Amino acid sequence: MRCTSRLLPPPIATQSAMSTHQILDTSKPKLPSPPQPHNHHLRPPPKLGRRAAAAALAIAATPAILSVSPAPSRAQEAAAAAAGPCIADLPVTAKAFLDVSIGGEPAGRITVGLFGDAAPAGASRFVSLVTGVGYRRKEFVKIVPGYVQHGGVVSYPAIPAVTDRLTAEMDAVRAQCGKSPHAAGAVAIVVRDPSLPPPKPKLVARGGKLEIDQEEMGVAPNGTEFVITTRDTPELDASALVVGRVVDGMDVVDKIASVPTVKDNTASPYFKVAKLIGDKRAVVAERGFNRPYTKIQVTNCGVLE
């Protein structure tokens, strides 16, 4: 009887406890790994020969040679522009002089160094105007903060071929300078008038037919007026060609700039309306703004040997 009891299976309660322990297993399950994409066209990389392997090692060792250089930042561009040549660095090929009087009294001489290499057309035109009867006995007509303006020679006609060449040279000098060439002491010929109003359309009878024509308001520059700057004036970049700089007599330019002038009334609402509708009286009045009360004249001029 004792041997028979030892061969009996374990009690049912014990088996139930073991099954319950397996069912209530709370260990963290393992997530299945994502399926790998099947690329049937994937081939093993080819074996490189000795020369190809050497070339690959050389390319890996010198990445700076094959890399693309980054674009320059704004600070770098500004530094490069500031370091570019300007009127202080442009070579002077000839010198001209202007003897000036204020109110009939001698004020002194202004010596201008001309940029015959950078602005050959403009420098040549300035020389032709100081050696002939061009600027002699002619007046300074405008004094504004930043520059004084000479009236030029009104009797000279405006030749489109000449003004177009001066305009193209103005753009070339500005590009060569790298920044505004109109620094203090710059001498520039006026080739555009930024204050000139746009053309006004009008009906004109030609050959028994009515045609629309453009009426120019004001007078376009003829390439003889010039300005001398008293400070940096980038607002002149689109209207004046720098042909030289003052090498002596800047004190005379300061005397001219200190002469009292007619008050600028362009801020008046009446003037704005008159100019907007194309009233010619507004154009005539605008010419008188900033005009000196005292006559400022070039008594003598020429080229220095």
XYZ file of C-alpha atoms in Angstrom:
305
model
C 0.000 0.000 0.000
C 2.841 2.412 0.721
C 4.553 1.814 -2.655
C 1.332 2.346 -4.564
C 0.771 5.804 -2.986
C 4.167 7.092 -4.134
C 3.390 6.400 -7.836
C 0.187 8.474 -7.868
C 0.264 11.823 -9.914
C 0.413 15.167 -8.096
C -2.795 16.663 -6.847
C -5.017 18.634 -9.254
C -4.714 21.752 -7.083
C -0.967 21.906 -7.593
C -1.339 21.720 -11.383
C -3.908 24.507 -11.319
C -1.560 26.763 -9.394
C 1.225 26.193 -11.891
C -1.067 26.971 -14.838
C -2.304 30.110 -13.150
C 1.288 31.279 -12.646
C 1.991 30.855 -16.343
C -1.174 32.707 -17.429
C -0.629 35.693 -15.097
C 2.971 36.337 -16.231
C 3.258 40.199 -16.330
C 6.758 40.491 -17.715
C 7.213 43.171 -20.510
C 6.512 41.583 -23.845
C 9.020 41.938 -26.633
C 7.870 43.980 -29.639
C 8.226 42.312 -32.980
C 10.930 43.746 -35.185
C 9.663 45.746 -38.201
C 9.670 43.927 -41.471
C 12.717 44.539 -43.576
C 12.119 45.835 -47.101
C 12.828 43.298 -49.755
C 14.867 44.801 -52.571
C 15.287 42.181 -55.174
C 17.415 44.560 -57.317
C 20.014 45.278 -54.605
C 23.416 44.118 -55.622
C 26.542 43.959 -53.552
C 29.008 46.826 -54.142
C 31.616 46.031 -56.751
C 35.136 45.455 -55.702
C 37.481 48.356 -56.402
C 40.778 47.917 -58.062
C 43.995 49.349 -56.700
C 43.818 52.565 -58.725
C 40.134 53.159 -57.916
C 40.745 52.512 -54.232
C 43.665 54.950 -54.193
C 41.508 57.605 -55.888
C 38.743 57.083 -53.335
C 41.198 57.484 -50.464
C 42.571 60.691 -52.013
C 39.071 62.163 -52.356
C 38.221 61.264 -48.769
C 41.455 62.831 -47.522
C 40.864 66.150 -49.296
C 37.182 67.115 -48.779
C 37.938 70.843 -48.678
C 39.031 70.819 -52.311
C 35.812 69.271 -53.561
C 33.427 71.092 -51.202
C 31.433 74.090 -52.393
C 32.409 77.326 -50.676
C 29.500 78.970 -48.838
C 27.989 82.216 -50.096
C 29.490 85.358 -48.507
C 27.506 86.871 -45.674
C 26.177 90.433 -45.663
C 28.950 91.525 -43.329
C 31.575 90.146 -45.711
C 29.937 91.876 -48.664
C 29.839 95.169 -46.749
C 33.507 94.828 -45.807
C 34.436 94.118 -49.414
C 32.467 97.135 -50.585
C 34.109 99.369 -47.982
C 37.534 98.151 -49.056
C 36.874 98.913 -52.743
C 38.562 101.842 -54.479
C 36.804 105.208 -54.347
C 37.561 108.838 -55.179
C 40.455 109.011 -52.694
C 42.145 106.114 -54.510
C 41.330 106.942 -58.145
C 44.369 108.387 -59.980
C 44.337 112.087 -60.887
C 45.408 112.619 -64.496
C 44.947 116.416 -64.761
C 44.132 119.415 -62.595
C 41.721 122.272 -63.247
C 41.066 125.437 -61.239
C 38.045 127.604 -60.506
C 38.511 131.135 -59.147
C 35.349 132.107 -57.243
C 33.909 135.406 -56.061
C 31.062 135.877 -53.575
C 29.151 139.138 -53.784
C 31.826 140.566 -56.063
C 34.653 139.831 -53.598
C 37.320 137.174 -54.320
C 36.708 134.062 -52.213
C 39.649 131.944 -53.345
C 40.552 129.155 -55.759
C 39.229 125.594 -55.993
C 41.641 123.065 -57.514
C 40.016 119.969 -58.992
C 41.890 116.724 -59.698
C 40.276 114.982 -62.700
C 39.877 111.229 -63.168
C 40.865 110.873 -66.807
C 41.236 107.085 -66.526
C 38.067 106.268 -64.573
C 35.816 108.846 -66.289
C 37.470 109.831 -69.594
C 34.342 111.298 -71.219
C 33.339 113.282 -68.141
C 36.854 114.561 -67.439
C 37.299 115.586 -71.082
C 34.007 117.483 -71.037
C 34.951 119.275 -67.812
C 38.312 120.300 -69.315
C 36.594 121.673 -72.434
C 34.278 123.763 -70.245
C 37.023 125.273 -68.068
C 39.406 126.065 -70.933
C 36.895 127.839 -73.162
C 34.249 130.371 -72.277
C 32.105 127.689 -70.652
C 32.250 128.175 -66.877
C 33.834 131.613 -66.885
C 31.425 134.317 -65.601
C 28.800 131.679 -64.781
C 27.142 131.324 -61.356
C 26.423 128.772 -58.669
C 22.626 128.457 -58.654
C 21.792 126.029 -55.825
C 23.020 125.399 -52.290
C 21.519 122.456 -50.419
C 22.702 120.434 -47.427
C 25.370 118.172 -48.849
C 26.451 119.964 -52.028
C 26.612 123.194 -54.032
C 25.565 123.269 -57.685
C 26.872 125.322 -60.584
C 24.380 126.350 -63.261
C 26.576 125.267 -66.171
C 26.171 126.748 -69.639
C 22.524 127.202 -70.556
C 23.295 127.976 -74.212
C 24.772 124.514 -74.790
C 22.270 122.141 -76.431
C 21.429 118.807 -74.843
C 22.847 116.159 -77.191
C 21.401 112.703 -76.438
C 24.542 110.871 -77.587
C 26.682 112.879 -75.155
C 24.335 112.554 -72.188
C 23.885 108.815 -72.832
C 27.662 108.323 -72.790
C 27.985 110.315 -69.572
C 25.169 108.288 -68.007
C 26.840 104.982 -68.919
C 30.116 106.258 -67.476
C 28.338 107.275 -64.265
C 27.164 103.701 -63.759
C 30.668 102.364 -64.500
C 32.344 104.665 -61.955
C 29.810 103.708 -59.294
C 30.430 100.004 -59.981
C 34.203 100.494 -59.851
C 33.992 102.396 -56.596
C 32.053 99.617 -54.874
C 30.092 102.160 -52.837
C 28.760 105.670 -53.305
C 31.472 107.740 -55.049
C 29.899 110.988 -53.860
C 32.035 111.470 -50.782
C 32.947 114.883 -49.399
C 34.888 116.889 -51.983
C 33.597 115.032 -55.061
C 33.135 117.017 -58.271
C 30.399 115.596 -60.508
C 28.614 116.553 -63.731
C 24.812 116.424 -63.525
C 23.437 114.051 -66.168
C 19.935 113.445 -64.764
C 17.472 115.606 -62.883
C 15.734 113.473 -60.224
C 13.306 116.308 -59.424
C 12.092 116.522 -63.043
C 8.385 115.597 -63.221
C 7.265 112.877 -65.622
C 6.187 113.873 -69.162
C 2.590 115.047 -69.492
C 0.508 113.651 -72.403
C -1.173 116.186 -74.686
C -3.029 116.200 -78.028
C -1.141 117.633 -81.006
C -2.510 118.165 -84.532
C -0.170 116.782 -87.203
C -1.158 116.413 -90.857
C -4.823 116.882 -90.123
C -4.782 114.176 -87.419
C -4.743 114.363 -83.663
C -1.828 112.547 -82.038
C -0.819 112.085 -78.427
C 2.528 113.668 -77.637
C 4.585 113.826 -74.437
C 5.230 117.305 -73.098
C 8.412 117.540 -71.078
C 8.011 119.582 -67.934
C 11.144 121.541 -67.113
C 14.504 121.435 -68.813
C 16.629 118.278 -68.957
C 20.330 118.677 -68.035
C 22.668 119.307 -70.966
C 25.749 117.821 -69.309
C 27.369 121.112 -68.256
C 26.036 121.624 -64.718
C 28.263 120.306 -61.949
C 28.123 119.867 -58.193
C 30.731 119.860 -55.421
C 29.809 117.816 -52.370
C 30.419 118.975 -48.810
C 29.658 115.576 -47.244
C 28.714 112.065 -48.303
C 25.708 112.381 -50.634
C 24.613 108.970 -51.941
C 21.387 110.576 -53.172
C 23.416 111.872 -56.146
C 24.433 108.397 -57.298
C 21.625 108.203 -59.868
C 21.968 111.753 -61.210
C 25.624 112.872 -61.324
C 28.867 111.523 -62.808
C 31.933 111.940 -60.583
C 34.743 113.371 -62.753
C 37.189 114.454 -60.032
C 37.735 115.608 -56.478
C 38.802 118.800 -54.736
C 42.530 118.580 -54.035
C 42.807 122.157 -52.716
C 40.373 124.907 -51.759
C 37.764 123.008 -49.789
C 37.531 126.058 -47.535
C 36.233 128.012 -50.538
C 33.526 125.372 -51.053
C 32.539 125.785 -47.393
C 32.248 129.559 -47.922
C 29.866 128.948 -50.827
C 27.809 126.491 -48.763
C 27.356 129.055 -45.974
C 25.689 131.700 -48.196
C 21.980 132.255 -47.302
C 19.484 130.897 -49.823
C 15.814 131.089 -50.794
C 13.669 128.885 -48.579
C 12.713 125.512 -50.009
C 8.897 125.424 -50.110
C 8.419 121.990 -51.669
C 6.608 120.794 -48.521
C 3.758 123.246 -49.099
C 0.476 121.497 -50.030
C -0.245 124.185 -52.637
C 3.088 123.534 -54.331
C 2.523 119.758 -54.277
C -0.876 120.113 -55.954
C 0.489 122.526 -58.560
C 3.333 120.183 -59.412
C 1.017 117.188 -59.510
C -1.260 118.770 -62.110
C 1.722 119.922 -64.159
C 1.480 123.650 -63.481
C 4.524 125.248 -65.123
C 4.582 127.943 -62.451
C 5.495 125.243 -59.929
C 8.448 124.224 -62.089
C 9.626 127.834 -62.331
C 9.201 128.331 -58.587
C 11.132 125.149 -57.853
C 14.134 126.499 -59.747
C 14.276 129.392 -57.326
C 14.321 127.195 -54.207
C 17.730 126.984 -52.476
C 19.089 129.713 -54.756
C 21.699 131.940 -53.046
C 20.725 135.524 -52.320
C 24.279 136.640 -53.129
C 25.848 136.172 -56.556
C 28.486 133.429 -56.510
C 30.474 133.453 -59.711
C 33.397 131.697 -61.378
C 35.577 134.656 -62.368
C 38.328 132.621 -64.013
C 39.029 128.949 -64.773
C 41.425 126.760 -66.680
C 43.806 123.780 -66.549
C 46.949 123.707 -64.412
C 50.131 122.457 -66.068
